PDB file of C-alpha atoms in Angstrom:
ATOM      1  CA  UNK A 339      -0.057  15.309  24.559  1.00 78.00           C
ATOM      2  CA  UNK A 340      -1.211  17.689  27.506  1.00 88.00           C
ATOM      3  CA  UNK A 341      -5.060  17.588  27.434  1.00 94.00           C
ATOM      4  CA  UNK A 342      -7.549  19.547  29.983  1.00 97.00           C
ATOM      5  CA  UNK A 343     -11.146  17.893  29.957  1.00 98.00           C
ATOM      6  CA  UNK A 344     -14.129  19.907  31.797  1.00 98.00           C
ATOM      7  CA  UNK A 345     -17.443  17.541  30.402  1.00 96.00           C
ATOM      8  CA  UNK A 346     -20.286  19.643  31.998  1.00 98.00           C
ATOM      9  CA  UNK A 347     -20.936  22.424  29.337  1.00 97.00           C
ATOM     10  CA  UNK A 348     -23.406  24.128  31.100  1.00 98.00           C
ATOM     11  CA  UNK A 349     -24.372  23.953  34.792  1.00 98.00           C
ATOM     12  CA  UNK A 350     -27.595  25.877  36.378  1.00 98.00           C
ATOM     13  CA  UNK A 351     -28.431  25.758  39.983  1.00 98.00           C
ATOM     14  CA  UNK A 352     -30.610  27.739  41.986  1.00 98.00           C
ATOM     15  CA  UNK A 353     -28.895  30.431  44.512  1.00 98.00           C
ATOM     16  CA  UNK A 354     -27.635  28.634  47.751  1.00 97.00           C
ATOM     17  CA  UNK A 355     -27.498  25.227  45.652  1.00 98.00           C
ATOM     18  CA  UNK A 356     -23.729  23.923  45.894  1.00 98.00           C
ATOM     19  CA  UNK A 357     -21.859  22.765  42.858  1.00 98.00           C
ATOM     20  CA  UNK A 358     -18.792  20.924  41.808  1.00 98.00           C
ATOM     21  CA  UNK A 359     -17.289  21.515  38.411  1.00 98.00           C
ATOM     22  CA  UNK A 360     -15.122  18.502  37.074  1.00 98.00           C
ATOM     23  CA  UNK A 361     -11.705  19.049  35.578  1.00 98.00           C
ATOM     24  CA  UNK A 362      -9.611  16.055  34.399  1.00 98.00           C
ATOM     25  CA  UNK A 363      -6.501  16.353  32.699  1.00 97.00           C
ATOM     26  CA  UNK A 364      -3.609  14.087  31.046  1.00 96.00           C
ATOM     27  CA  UNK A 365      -0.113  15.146  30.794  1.00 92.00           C
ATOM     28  CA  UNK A 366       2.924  13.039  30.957  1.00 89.00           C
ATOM     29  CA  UNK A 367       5.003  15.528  33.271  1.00 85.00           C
ATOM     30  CA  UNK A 368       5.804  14.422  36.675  1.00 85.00           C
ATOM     31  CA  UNK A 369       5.786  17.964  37.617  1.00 85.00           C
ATOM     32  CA  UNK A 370       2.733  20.026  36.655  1.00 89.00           C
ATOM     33  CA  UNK A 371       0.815  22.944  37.677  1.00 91.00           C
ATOM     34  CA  UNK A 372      -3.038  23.068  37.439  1.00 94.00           C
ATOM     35  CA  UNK A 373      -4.936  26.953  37.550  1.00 95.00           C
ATOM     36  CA  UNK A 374      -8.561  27.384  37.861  1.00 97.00           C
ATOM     37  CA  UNK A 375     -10.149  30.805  35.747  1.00 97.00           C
ATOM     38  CA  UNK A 376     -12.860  32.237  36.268  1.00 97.00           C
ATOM     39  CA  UNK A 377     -14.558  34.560  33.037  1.00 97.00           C
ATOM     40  CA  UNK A 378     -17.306  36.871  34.430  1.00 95.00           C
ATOM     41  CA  UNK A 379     -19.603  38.309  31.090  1.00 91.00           C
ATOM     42  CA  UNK A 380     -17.052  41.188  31.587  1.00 88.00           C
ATOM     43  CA  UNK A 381     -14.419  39.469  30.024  1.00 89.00           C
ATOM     44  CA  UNK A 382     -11.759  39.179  31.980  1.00 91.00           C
ATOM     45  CA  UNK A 383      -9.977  36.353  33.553  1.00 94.00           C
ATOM     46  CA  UNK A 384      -9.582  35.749  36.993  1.00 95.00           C
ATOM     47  CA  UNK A 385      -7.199  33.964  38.605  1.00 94.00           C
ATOM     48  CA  UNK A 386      -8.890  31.810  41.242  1.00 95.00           C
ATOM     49  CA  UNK A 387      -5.927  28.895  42.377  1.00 92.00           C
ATOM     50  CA  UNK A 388      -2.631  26.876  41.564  1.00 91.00           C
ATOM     51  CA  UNK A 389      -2.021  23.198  42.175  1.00 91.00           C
ATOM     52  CA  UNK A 390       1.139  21.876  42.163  1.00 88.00           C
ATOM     53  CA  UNK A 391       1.345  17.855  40.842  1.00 89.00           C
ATOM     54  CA  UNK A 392       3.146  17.494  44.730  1.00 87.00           C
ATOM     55  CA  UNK A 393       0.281  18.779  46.813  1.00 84.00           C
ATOM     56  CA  UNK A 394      -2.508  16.846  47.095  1.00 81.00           C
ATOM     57  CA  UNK A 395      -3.585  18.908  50.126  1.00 82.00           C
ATOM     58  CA  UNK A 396      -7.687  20.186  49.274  1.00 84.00           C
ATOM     59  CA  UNK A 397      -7.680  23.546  49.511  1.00 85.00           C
ATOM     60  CA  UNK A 398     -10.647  25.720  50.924  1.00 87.00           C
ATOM     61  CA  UNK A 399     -11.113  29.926  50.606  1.00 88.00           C
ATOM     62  CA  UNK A 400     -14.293  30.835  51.882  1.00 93.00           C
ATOM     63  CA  UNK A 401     -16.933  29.743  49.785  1.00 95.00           C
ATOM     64  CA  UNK A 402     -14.363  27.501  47.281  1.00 95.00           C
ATOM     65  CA  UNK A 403     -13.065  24.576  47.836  1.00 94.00           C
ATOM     66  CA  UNK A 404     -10.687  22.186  45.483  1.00 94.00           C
ATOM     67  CA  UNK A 405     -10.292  18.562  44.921  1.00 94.00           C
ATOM     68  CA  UNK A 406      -6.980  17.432  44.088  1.00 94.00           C
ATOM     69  CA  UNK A 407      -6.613  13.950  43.081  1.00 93.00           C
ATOM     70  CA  UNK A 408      -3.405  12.631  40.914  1.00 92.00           C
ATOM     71  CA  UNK A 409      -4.610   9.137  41.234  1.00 92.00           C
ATOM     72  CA  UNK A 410      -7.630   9.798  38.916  1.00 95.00           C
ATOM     73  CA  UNK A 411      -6.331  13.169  37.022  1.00 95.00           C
ATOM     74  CA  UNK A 412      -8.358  14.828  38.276  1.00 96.00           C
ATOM     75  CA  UNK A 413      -8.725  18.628  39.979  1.00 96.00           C
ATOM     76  CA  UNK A 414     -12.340  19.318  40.849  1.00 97.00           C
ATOM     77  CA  UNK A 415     -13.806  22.504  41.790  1.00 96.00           C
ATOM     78  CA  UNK A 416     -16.691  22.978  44.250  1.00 97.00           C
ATOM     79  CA  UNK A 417     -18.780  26.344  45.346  1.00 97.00           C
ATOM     80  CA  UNK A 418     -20.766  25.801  48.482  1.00 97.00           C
ATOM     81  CA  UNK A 419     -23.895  28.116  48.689  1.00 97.00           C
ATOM     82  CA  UNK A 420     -23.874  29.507  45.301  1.00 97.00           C
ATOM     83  CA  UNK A 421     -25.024  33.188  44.899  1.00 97.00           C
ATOM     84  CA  UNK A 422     -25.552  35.030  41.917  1.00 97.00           C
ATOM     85  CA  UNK A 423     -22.552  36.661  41.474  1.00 96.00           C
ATOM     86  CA  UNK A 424     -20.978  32.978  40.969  1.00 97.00           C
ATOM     87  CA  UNK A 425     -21.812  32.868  37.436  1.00 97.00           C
ATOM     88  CA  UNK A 426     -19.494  32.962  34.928  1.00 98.00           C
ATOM     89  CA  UNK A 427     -17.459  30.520  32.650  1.00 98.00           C
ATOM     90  CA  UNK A 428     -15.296  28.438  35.137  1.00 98.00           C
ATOM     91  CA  UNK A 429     -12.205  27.432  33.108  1.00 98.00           C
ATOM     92  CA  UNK A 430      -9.682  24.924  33.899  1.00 98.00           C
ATOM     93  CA  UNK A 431      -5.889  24.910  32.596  1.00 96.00           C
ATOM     94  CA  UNK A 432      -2.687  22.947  32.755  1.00 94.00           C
ATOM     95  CA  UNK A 433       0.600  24.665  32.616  1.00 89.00           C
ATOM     96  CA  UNK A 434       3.338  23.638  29.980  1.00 77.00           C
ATOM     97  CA  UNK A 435       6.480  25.224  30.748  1.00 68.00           C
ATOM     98  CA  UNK A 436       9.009  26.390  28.184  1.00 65.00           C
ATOM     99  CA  UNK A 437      11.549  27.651  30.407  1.00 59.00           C
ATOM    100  CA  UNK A 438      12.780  31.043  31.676  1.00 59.00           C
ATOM    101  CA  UNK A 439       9.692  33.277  31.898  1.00 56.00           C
ATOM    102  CA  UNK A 440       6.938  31.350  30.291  1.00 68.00           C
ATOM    103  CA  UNK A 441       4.428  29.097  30.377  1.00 73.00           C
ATOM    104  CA  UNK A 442       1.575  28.008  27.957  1.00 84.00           C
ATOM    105  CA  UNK A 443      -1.809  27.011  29.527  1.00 91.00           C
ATOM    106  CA  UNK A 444      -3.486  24.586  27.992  1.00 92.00           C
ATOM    107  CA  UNK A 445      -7.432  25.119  28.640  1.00 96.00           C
ATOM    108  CA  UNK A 446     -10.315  23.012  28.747  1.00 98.00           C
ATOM    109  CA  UNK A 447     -13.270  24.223  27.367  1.00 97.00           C
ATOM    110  CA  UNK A 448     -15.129  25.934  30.171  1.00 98.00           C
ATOM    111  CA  UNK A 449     -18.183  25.221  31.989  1.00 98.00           C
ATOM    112  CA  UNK A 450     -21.053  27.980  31.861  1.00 98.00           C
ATOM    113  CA  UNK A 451     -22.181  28.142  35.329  1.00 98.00           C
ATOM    114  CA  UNK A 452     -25.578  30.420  36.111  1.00 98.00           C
ATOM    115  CA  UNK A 453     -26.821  31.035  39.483  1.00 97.00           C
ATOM    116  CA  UNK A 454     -30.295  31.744  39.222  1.00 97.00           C
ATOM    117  CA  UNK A 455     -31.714  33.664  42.121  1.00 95.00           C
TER     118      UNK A 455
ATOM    119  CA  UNK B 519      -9.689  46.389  39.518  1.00 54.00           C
ATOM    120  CA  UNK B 520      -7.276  44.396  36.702  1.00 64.00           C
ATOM    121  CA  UNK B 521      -3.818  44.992  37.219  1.00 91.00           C
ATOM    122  CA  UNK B 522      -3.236  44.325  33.605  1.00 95.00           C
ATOM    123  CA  UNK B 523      -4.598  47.277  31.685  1.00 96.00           C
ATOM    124  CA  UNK B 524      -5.938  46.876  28.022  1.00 97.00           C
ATOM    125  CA  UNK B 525      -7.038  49.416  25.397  1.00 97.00           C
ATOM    126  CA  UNK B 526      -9.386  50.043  23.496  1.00 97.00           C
ATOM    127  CA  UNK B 527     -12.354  48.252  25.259  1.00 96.00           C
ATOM    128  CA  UNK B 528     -13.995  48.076  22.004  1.00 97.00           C
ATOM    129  CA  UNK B 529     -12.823  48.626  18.678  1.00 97.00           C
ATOM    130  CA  UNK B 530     -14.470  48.205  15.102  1.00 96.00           C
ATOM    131  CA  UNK B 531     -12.880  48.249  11.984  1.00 93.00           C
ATOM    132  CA  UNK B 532     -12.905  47.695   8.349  1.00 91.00           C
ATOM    133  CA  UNK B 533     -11.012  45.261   6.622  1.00 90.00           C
ATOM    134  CA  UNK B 534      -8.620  47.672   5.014  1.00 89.00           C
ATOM    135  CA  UNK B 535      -7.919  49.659   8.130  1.00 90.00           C
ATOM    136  CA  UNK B 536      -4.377  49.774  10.793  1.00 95.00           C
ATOM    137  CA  UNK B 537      -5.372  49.776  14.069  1.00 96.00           C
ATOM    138  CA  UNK B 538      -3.214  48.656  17.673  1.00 97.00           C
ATOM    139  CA  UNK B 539      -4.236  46.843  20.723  1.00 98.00           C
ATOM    140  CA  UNK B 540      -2.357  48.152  24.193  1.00 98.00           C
ATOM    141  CA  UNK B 541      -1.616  46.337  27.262  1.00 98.00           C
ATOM    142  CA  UNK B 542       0.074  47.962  30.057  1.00 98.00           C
ATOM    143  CA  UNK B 543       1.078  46.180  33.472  1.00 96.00           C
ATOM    144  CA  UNK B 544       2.793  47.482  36.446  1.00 91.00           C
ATOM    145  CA  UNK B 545       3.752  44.323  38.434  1.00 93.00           C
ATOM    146  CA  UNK B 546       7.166  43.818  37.033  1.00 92.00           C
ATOM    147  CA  UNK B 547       6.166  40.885  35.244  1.00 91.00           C
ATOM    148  CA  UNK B 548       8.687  39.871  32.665  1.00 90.00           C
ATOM    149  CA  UNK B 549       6.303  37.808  30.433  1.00 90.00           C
ATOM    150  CA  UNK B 550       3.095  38.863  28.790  1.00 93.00           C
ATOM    151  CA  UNK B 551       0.882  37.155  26.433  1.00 94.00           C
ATOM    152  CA  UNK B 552      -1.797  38.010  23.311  1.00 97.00           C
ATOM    153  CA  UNK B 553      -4.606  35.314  23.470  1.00 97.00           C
ATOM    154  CA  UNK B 554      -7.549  35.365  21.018  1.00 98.00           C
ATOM    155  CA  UNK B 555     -10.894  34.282  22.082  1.00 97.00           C
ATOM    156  CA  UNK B 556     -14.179  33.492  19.995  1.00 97.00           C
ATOM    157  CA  UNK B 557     -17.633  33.113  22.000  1.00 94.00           C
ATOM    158  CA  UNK B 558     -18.108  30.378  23.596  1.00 92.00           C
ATOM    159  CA  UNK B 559     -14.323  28.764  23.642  1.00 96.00           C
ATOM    160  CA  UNK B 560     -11.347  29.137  25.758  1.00 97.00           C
ATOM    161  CA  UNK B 561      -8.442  31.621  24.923  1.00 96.00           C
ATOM    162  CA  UNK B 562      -6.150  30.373  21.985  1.00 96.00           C
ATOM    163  CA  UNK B 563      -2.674  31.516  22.969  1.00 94.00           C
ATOM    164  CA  UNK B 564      -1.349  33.716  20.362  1.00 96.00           C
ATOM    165  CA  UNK B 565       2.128  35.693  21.072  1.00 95.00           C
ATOM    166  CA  UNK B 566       4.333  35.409  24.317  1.00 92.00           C
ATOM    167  CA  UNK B 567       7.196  37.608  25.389  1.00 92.00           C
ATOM    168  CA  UNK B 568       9.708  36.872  27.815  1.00 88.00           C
ATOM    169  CA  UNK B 569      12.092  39.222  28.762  1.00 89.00           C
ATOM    170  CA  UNK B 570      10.617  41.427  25.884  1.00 92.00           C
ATOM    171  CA  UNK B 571      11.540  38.792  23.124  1.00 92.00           C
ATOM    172  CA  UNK B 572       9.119  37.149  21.336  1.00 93.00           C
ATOM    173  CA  UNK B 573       9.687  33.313  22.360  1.00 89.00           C
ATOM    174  CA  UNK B 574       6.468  31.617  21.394  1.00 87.00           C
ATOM    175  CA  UNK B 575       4.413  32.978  17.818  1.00 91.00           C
ATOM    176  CA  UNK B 576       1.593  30.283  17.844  1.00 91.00           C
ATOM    177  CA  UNK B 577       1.695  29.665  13.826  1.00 91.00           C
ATOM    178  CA  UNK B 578      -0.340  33.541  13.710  1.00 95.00           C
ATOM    179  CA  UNK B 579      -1.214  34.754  10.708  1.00 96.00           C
ATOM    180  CA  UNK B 580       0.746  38.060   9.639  1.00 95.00           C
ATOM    181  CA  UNK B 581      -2.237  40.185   9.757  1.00 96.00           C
ATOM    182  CA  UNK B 582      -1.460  40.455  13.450  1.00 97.00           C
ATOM    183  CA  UNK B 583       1.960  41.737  14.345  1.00 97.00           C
ATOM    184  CA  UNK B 584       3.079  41.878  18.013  1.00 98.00           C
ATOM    185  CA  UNK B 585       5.549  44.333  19.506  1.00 97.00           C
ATOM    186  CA  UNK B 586       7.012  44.868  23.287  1.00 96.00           C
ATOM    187  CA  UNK B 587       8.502  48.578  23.415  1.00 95.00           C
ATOM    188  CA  UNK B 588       9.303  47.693  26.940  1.00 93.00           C
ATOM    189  CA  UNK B 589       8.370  45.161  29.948  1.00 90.00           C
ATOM    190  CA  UNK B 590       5.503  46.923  30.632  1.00 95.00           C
ATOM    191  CA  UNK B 591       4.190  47.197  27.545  1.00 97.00           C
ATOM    192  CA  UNK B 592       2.241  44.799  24.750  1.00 98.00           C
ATOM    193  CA  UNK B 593       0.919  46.144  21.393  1.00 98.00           C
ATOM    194  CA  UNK B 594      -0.910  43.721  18.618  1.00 98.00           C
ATOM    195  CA  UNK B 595      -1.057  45.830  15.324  1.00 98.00           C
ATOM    196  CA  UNK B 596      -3.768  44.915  13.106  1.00 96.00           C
ATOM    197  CA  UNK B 597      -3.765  45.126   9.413  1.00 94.00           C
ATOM    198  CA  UNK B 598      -6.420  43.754   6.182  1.00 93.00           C
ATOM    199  CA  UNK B 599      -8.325  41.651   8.916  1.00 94.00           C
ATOM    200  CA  UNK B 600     -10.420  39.579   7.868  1.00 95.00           C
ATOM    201  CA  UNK B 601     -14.061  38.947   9.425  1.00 95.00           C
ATOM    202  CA  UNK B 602     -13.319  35.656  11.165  1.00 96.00           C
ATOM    203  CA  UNK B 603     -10.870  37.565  13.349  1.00 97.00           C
ATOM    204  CA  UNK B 604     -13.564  39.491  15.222  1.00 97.00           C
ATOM    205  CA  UNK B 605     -13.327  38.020  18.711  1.00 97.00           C
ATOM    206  CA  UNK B 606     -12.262  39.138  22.668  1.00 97.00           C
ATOM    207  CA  UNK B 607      -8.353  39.626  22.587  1.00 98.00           C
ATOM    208  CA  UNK B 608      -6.896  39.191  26.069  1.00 97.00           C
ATOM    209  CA  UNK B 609      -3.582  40.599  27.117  1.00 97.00           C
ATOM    210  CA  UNK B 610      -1.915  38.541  29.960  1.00 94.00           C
ATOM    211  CA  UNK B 611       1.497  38.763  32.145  1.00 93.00           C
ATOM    212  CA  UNK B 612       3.117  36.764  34.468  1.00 90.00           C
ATOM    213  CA  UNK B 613       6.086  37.185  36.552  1.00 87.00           C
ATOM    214  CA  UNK B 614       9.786  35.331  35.708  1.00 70.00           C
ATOM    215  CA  UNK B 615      11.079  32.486  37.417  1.00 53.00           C
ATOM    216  CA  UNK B 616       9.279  29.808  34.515  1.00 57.00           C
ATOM    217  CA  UNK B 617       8.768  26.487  35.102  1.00 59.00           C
ATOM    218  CA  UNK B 618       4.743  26.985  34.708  1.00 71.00           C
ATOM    219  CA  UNK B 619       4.287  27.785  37.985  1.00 79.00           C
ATOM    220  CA  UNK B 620       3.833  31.594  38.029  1.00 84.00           C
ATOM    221  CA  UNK B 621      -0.426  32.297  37.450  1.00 89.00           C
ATOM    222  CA  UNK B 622      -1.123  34.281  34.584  1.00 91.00           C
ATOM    223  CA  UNK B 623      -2.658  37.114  35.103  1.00 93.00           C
ATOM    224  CA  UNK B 624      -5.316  38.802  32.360  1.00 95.00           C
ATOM    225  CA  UNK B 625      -6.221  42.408  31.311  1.00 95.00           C
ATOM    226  CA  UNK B 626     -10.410  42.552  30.389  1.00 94.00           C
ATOM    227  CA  UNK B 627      -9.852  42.240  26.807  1.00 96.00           C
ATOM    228  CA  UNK B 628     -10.568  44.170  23.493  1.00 97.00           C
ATOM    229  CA  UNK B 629     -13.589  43.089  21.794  1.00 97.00           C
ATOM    230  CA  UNK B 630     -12.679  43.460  17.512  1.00 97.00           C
ATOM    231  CA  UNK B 631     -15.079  43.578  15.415  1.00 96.00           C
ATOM    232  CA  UNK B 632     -14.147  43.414  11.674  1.00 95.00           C
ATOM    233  CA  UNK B 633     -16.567  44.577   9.183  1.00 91.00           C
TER     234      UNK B 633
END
């Protein structure tokens, strides 16, 4: 079964601090899609990247950065310089597809990051 | 701003009462989603429609009823909740072409609050 695994529950660092936020997941697909979410206390979700299981390429926007590693299962997320507004749940999810226009994410539990100034 | 609109922010009701959730998008997605959410877990899929048929119900309990008038448009319709259902509902959409690849993307969410 499709499983998404983030083991740090909460995280706190002080502003400018960086931090990496662990994701590992287990799926038996050999095609896959991995998302990372972030949940400010507003509520809503926001869409932060997609991984597909054939690009292995990090990838880097600004302050973000992402670890992509099928050998381990792993899809790591890191914030260099953390500032305040950083803090929110970080959740990561693994796509199952069911075909036409749908797909079901399958979430891990979320890591609380807080940023203290 | 979310491009996936959701009303009411905040709604309280009693246990006896009818009330509807609304999600509106405008990106001519052709799949949205109901998830639930309780504090301190991740969203629990609930409803998808693709195409504006229901093709998944996540074993929901009747008390919730979903409905897609159109592509744009979600409703949940809520009747004799029950107190364990207070939580964030999130409205999501994604555009067609499957596979899991298209991101979903989510409205801010309803907070319920059954009495």
């Amino acid at each position: 079964a499709q499983k998404v695994t983030q083991a740090q529950t909460e995280i706190s660092v002080v502003e400018k601090e960086d931090v990496t936020l662990d994701c590992v997941y287990e799926t038996r697909d050999t095609t896959y899609y991995l998302f990372w979410y972030k949940q400010p206390p507003s509520g809503e979700l926001v869409f932060l990247i997609r991984r597909n299981s054939f690009d292995e390429q990090n990838e880097i926007s600004g302050r973000y950065s992402w670890n992509f590693q099928k050998s381990t299962s792993s899809f790591n997320f890191t914030i260099t310089a953390s500032q305040v507004v950083d803090s929110a749940v970080y959740f990561c999810a693994l796509s199952e597809p069911y075909g036409g226009a749908t797909n079901k994410l399958i979430f891990g539990t979320g890591t609380l990051l807080a940023v203290q100034p | 701003d979310t491009e996936v609109t959701q009303t009411p922010k905040h709604l309280v009701m009693g246990m006896t009462n009818k009330k509807s959730l609304k999600c509106e998008q405008h990106m001519g997605h052709r799949a949205m989603y109901w998830y639930k959410q309780k504090a301190k877990k991740p969203p629990e899929l609930m409803f998808v429609y693709s195409y504006e048929k229901l093709s998944i119900n996540e074993s929901v309990p009747s008390r919730f009823s979903p409905e897609c008038p159109n592509s744009s448009l979600l409703n949940l319709h809520l009747h004799a909740l029950q107190p364990e259902d207070s939580a964030l509902y999130l409205c999501a959409s994604s555009q067609d072409g499957g596979g899991g690849y298209q991101p979903q993307h989510f409205g801010d969410g309803t907070r319920l609050s059954i009495l």
